[in-house]
């Protein structure tokens, strides 16, 4: 049974305050910085921090857990799911956001007050799970 489509308001609510941390993307929780993946691959180690606009690619697992797959500076932004990671049978989204430092309570019990979170979220693209079944030709 397909999962219900999320609305843009759903997405904004789910991503606002989300900590910029995942298996794919690690921030420096003490300095409150994160790097654009494309910049890092190009050898540019410029840090992104509070107040910077970023573009974030996210993928939903099992219908409720969002995982950040990539964080980009505005120069390296990719605005469509299909271009960023390809369409899959999971909810996926690309959003713009402003980095904030709302802090992070990590699973080990420590608190990082400077940790980056997402604010002022704007949805650039959304691919519901059903698209991954409906358009297998789009997968690559
Ligand atoms: Zn970049």
PDB file of C-alpha atoms and ligand atoms in Angstrom:
ATOM      1  CA  UNK A   1       0.000   0.000   0.000  1.00  0.00           C
ATOM      2  CA  UNK A   2       1.510   3.334  -1.018  1.00  0.00           C
ATOM      3  CA  UNK A   3       2.346   5.811   1.686  1.00  0.00           C
ATOM      4  CA  UNK A   4       0.372   9.068   1.580  1.00  0.00           C
ATOM      5  CA  UNK A   5       1.916  11.961  -0.287  1.00  0.00           C
ATOM      6  CA  UNK A   6       3.325  14.647   1.913  1.00  0.00           C
ATOM      7  CA  UNK A   7       2.261  18.236   1.353  1.00  0.00           C
ATOM      8  CA  UNK A   8       4.721  21.092   1.111  1.00  0.00           C
ATOM      9  CA  UNK A   9       3.599  22.205   4.584  1.00  0.00           C
ATOM     10  CA  UNK A  10       4.317  18.686   5.905  1.00  0.00           C
ATOM     11  CA  UNK A  11       7.821  18.839   4.474  1.00  0.00           C
ATOM     12  CA  UNK A  12       8.574  22.285   5.851  1.00  0.00           C
ATOM     13  CA  UNK A  13       7.376  21.188   9.295  1.00  0.00           C
ATOM     14  CA  UNK A  14       9.416  17.962   9.218  1.00  0.00           C
ATOM     15  CA  UNK A  15      12.634  19.663   8.084  1.00  0.00           C
ATOM     16  CA  UNK A  16      12.521  22.802  10.233  1.00  0.00           C
ATOM     17  CA  UNK A  17      14.885  22.290  13.144  1.00  0.00           C
ATOM     18  CA  UNK A  18      16.322  19.111  11.659  1.00  0.00           C
ATOM     19  CA  UNK A  19      19.919  18.631  12.778  1.00  0.00           C
ATOM     20  CA  UNK A  20      22.428  18.685   9.937  1.00  0.00           C
ATOM     21  CA  UNK A  21      23.892  15.283  10.692  1.00  0.00           C
ATOM     22  CA  UNK A  22      23.618  11.897   8.992  1.00  0.00           C
ATOM     23  CA  UNK A  23      25.685   8.975   7.799  1.00  0.00           C
ATOM     24  CA  UNK A  24      26.482  10.968   4.651  1.00  0.00           C
ATOM     25  CA  UNK A  25      26.910  14.450   6.094  1.00  0.00           C
ATOM     26  CA  UNK A  26      28.860  15.299   9.231  1.00  0.00           C
ATOM     27  CA  UNK A  27      28.972  18.735  10.763  1.00  0.00           C
ATOM     28  CA  UNK A  28      31.508  20.077  13.204  1.00  0.00           C
ATOM     29  CA  UNK A  29      29.170  20.334  16.209  1.00  0.00           C
ATOM     30  CA  UNK A  30      31.612  22.359  18.280  1.00  0.00           C
ATOM     31  CA  UNK A  31      32.364  24.991  15.643  1.00  0.00           C
ATOM     32  CA  UNK A  32      28.890  24.927  14.114  1.00  0.00           C
ATOM     33  CA  UNK A  33      30.064  24.355  10.563  1.00  0.00           C
ATOM     34  CA  UNK A  34      29.391  21.948   7.730  1.00  0.00           C
ATOM     35  CA  UNK A  35      30.958  21.573   4.287  1.00  0.00           C
ATOM     36  CA  UNK A  36      29.382  21.537   0.872  1.00  0.00           C
ATOM     37  CA  UNK A  37      30.047  18.058  -0.568  1.00  0.00           C
ATOM     38  CA  UNK A  38      30.871  19.409  -4.020  1.00  0.00           C
ATOM     39  CA  UNK A  39      33.257  22.044  -2.627  1.00  0.00           C
ATOM     40  CA  UNK A  40      35.016  19.401  -0.522  1.00  0.00           C
ATOM     41  CA  UNK A  41      35.414  17.095  -3.536  1.00  0.00           C
ATOM     42  CA  UNK A  42      36.893  20.028  -5.479  1.00  0.00           C
ATOM     43  CA  UNK A  43      39.417  20.620  -2.697  1.00  0.00           C
ATOM     44  CA  UNK A  44      37.722  23.791  -1.456  1.00  0.00           C
ATOM     45  CA  UNK A  45      37.425  23.539   2.315  1.00  0.00           C
ATOM     46  CA  UNK A  46      35.215  26.598   2.804  1.00  0.00           C
ATOM     47  CA  UNK A  47      32.914  26.106   5.768  1.00  0.00           C
ATOM     48  CA  UNK A  48      29.219  26.868   5.823  1.00  0.00           C
ATOM     49  CA  UNK A  49      27.814  28.199   9.076  1.00  0.00           C
ATOM     50  CA  UNK A  50      24.968  30.056  10.736  1.00  0.00           C
ATOM     51  CA  UNK A  51      23.136  32.347   8.323  1.00  0.00           C
ATOM     52  CA  UNK A  52      24.385  30.628   5.175  1.00  0.00           C
ATOM     53  CA  UNK A  53      21.862  29.406   2.633  1.00  0.00           C
ATOM     54  CA  UNK A  54      22.232  25.750   1.726  1.00  0.00           C
ATOM     55  CA  UNK A  55      20.490  23.244  -0.511  1.00  0.00           C
ATOM     56  CA  UNK A  56      19.783  19.919   1.164  1.00  0.00           C
ATOM     57  CA  UNK A  57      18.897  16.564  -0.395  1.00  0.00           C
ATOM     58  CA  UNK A  58      16.899  14.257   1.864  1.00  0.00           C
ATOM     59  CA  UNK A  59      15.533  10.753   1.674  1.00  0.00           C
ATOM     60  CA  UNK A  60      12.881   9.222   3.868  1.00  0.00           C
ATOM     61  CA  UNK A  61      13.288   5.734   5.272  1.00  0.00           C
ATOM     62  CA  UNK A  62      10.339   3.547   6.218  1.00  0.00           C
ATOM     63  CA  UNK A  63       7.959   6.474   5.945  1.00  0.00           C
ATOM     64  CA  UNK A  64       9.109   8.446   8.975  1.00  0.00           C
ATOM     65  CA  UNK A  65      12.869   8.941   9.304  1.00  0.00           C
ATOM     66  CA  UNK A  66      14.521  11.577   7.151  1.00  0.00           C
ATOM     67  CA  UNK A  67      18.168  11.110   6.260  1.00  0.00           C
ATOM     68  CA  UNK A  68      20.219  13.977   4.854  1.00  0.00           C
ATOM     69  CA  UNK A  69      22.040  12.756   1.766  1.00  0.00           C
ATOM     70  CA  UNK A  70      23.826  15.907   0.694  1.00  0.00           C
ATOM     71  CA  UNK A  71      24.361  19.529   1.664  1.00  0.00           C
ATOM     72  CA  UNK A  72      25.460  22.051  -0.954  1.00  0.00           C
ATOM     73  CA  UNK A  73      26.372  25.691  -1.088  1.00  0.00           C
ATOM     74  CA  UNK A  74      24.229  27.813  -3.395  1.00  0.00           C
ATOM     75  CA  UNK A  75      26.870  27.628  -6.114  1.00  0.00           C
ATOM     76  CA  UNK A  76      26.677  23.829  -6.261  1.00  0.00           C
ATOM     77  CA  UNK A  77      22.959  23.557  -5.763  1.00  0.00           C
ATOM     78  CA  UNK A  78      20.999  20.886  -7.593  1.00  0.00           C
ATOM     79  CA  UNK A  79      17.309  21.657  -7.525  1.00  0.00           C
ATOM     80  CA  UNK A  80      15.707  18.392  -8.614  1.00  0.00           C
ATOM     81  CA  UNK A  81      15.677  14.995  -6.926  1.00  0.00           C
ATOM     82  CA  UNK A  82      16.201  13.270 -10.283  1.00  0.00           C
ATOM     83  CA  UNK A  83      19.382  15.275 -10.902  1.00  0.00           C
ATOM     84  CA  UNK A  84      20.685  15.030  -7.341  1.00  0.00           C
ATOM     85  CA  UNK A  85      20.311  11.356  -6.496  1.00  0.00           C
ATOM     86  CA  UNK A  86      17.799   9.790  -8.903  1.00  0.00           C
ATOM     87  CA  UNK A  87      14.177   8.846  -8.268  1.00  0.00           C
ATOM     88  CA  UNK A  88      13.667   5.940  -5.878  1.00  0.00           C
ATOM     89  CA  UNK A  89      10.676   4.303  -4.210  1.00  0.00           C
ATOM     90  CA  UNK A  90      11.041   6.412  -1.076  1.00  0.00           C
ATOM     91  CA  UNK A  91       9.930   9.952  -0.313  1.00  0.00           C
ATOM     92  CA  UNK A  92      12.745  12.253  -1.417  1.00  0.00           C
ATOM     93  CA  UNK A  93      13.111  16.008  -1.356  1.00  0.00           C
ATOM     94  CA  UNK A  94      15.418  18.858  -2.238  1.00  0.00           C
ATOM     95  CA  UNK A  95      15.017  21.970  -0.118  1.00  0.00           C
ATOM     96  CA  UNK A  96      16.701  25.288   0.424  1.00  0.00           C
ATOM     97  CA  UNK A  97      17.306  26.297   4.024  1.00  0.00           C
ATOM     98  CA  UNK A  98      19.180  28.759   6.172  1.00  0.00           C
ATOM     99  CA  UNK A  99      21.598  27.245   8.662  1.00  0.00           C
ATOM    100  CA  UNK A 100      20.679  27.980  12.255  1.00  0.00           C
ATOM    101  CA  UNK A 101      22.265  26.930  15.527  1.00  0.00           C
ATOM    102  CA  UNK A 102      19.346  25.570  17.499  1.00  0.00           C
ATOM    103  CA  UNK A 103      21.572  22.974  19.138  1.00  0.00           C
ATOM    104  CA  UNK A 104      21.591  19.210  19.197  1.00  0.00           C
ATOM    105  CA  UNK A 105      21.025  16.627  21.893  1.00  0.00           C
ATOM    106  CA  UNK A 106      23.007  13.697  20.572  1.00  0.00           C
ATOM    107  CA  UNK A 107      21.956  10.100  21.266  1.00  0.00           C
ATOM    108  CA  UNK A 108      24.835   9.669  23.751  1.00  0.00           C
ATOM    109  CA  UNK A 109      23.291  12.346  25.992  1.00  0.00           C
ATOM    110  CA  UNK A 110      25.654  15.225  25.262  1.00  0.00           C
ATOM    111  CA  UNK A 111      24.372  18.628  24.182  1.00  0.00           C
ATOM    112  CA  UNK A 112      25.945  20.707  21.440  1.00  0.00           C
ATOM    113  CA  UNK A 113      24.521  24.240  21.634  1.00  0.00           C
ATOM    114  CA  UNK A 114      26.249  25.412  18.449  1.00  0.00           C
ATOM    115  CA  UNK A 115      25.064  22.474  16.335  1.00  0.00           C
ATOM    116  CA  UNK A 116      23.547  23.436  13.014  1.00  0.00           C
ATOM    117  CA  UNK A 117      19.891  22.899  12.212  1.00  0.00           C
ATOM    118  CA  UNK A 118      17.700  23.835   9.256  1.00  0.00           C
ATOM    119  CA  UNK A 119      15.534  26.949   9.253  1.00  0.00           C
ATOM    120  CA  UNK A 120      13.474  28.957   6.757  1.00  0.00           C
ATOM    121  CA  UNK A 121      12.898  25.812   4.706  1.00  0.00           C
ATOM    122  CA  UNK A 122      11.684  26.102   1.116  1.00  0.00           C
ATOM    123  CA  UNK A 123      10.782  23.011  -0.870  1.00  0.00           C
ATOM    124  CA  UNK A 124      12.449  22.971  -4.287  1.00  0.00           C
ATOM    125  CA  UNK A 125      11.421  19.467  -5.354  1.00  0.00           C
ATOM    126  CA  UNK A 126       9.586  16.510  -3.862  1.00  0.00           C
ATOM    127  CA  UNK A 127       9.384  12.969  -5.163  1.00  0.00           C
ATOM    128  CA  UNK A 128       6.871  10.792  -3.289  1.00  0.00           C
ATOM    129  CA  UNK A 129       7.609   7.095  -2.929  1.00  0.00           C
ATOM    130  CA  UNK A 130       5.005   6.204  -5.559  1.00  0.00           C
ATOM    131  CA  UNK A 131       7.056   7.963  -8.251  1.00  0.00           C
ATOM    132  CA  UNK A 132       9.729   5.329  -7.768  1.00  0.00           C
ATOM    133  CA  UNK A 133       7.240   2.626  -8.731  1.00  0.00           C
ATOM    134  CA  UNK A 134       5.370   4.560 -11.406  1.00  0.00           C
ATOM    135  CA  UNK A 135       8.357   5.676 -13.436  1.00  0.00           C
ATOM    136  CA  UNK A 136      11.049   3.022 -13.325  1.00  0.00           C
ATOM    137  CA  UNK A 137      12.498   4.461 -16.544  1.00  0.00           C
ATOM    138  CA  UNK A 138      13.458   7.560 -14.568  1.00  0.00           C
ATOM    139  CA  UNK A 139      15.699   5.545 -12.286  1.00  0.00           C
ATOM    140  CA  UNK A 140      19.336   5.405 -13.161  1.00  0.00           C
TER     141      UNK A 140
HETATM  142 ZN1  LIG B   1      29.906  24.126  -2.936  1.00  0.00          ZN
END
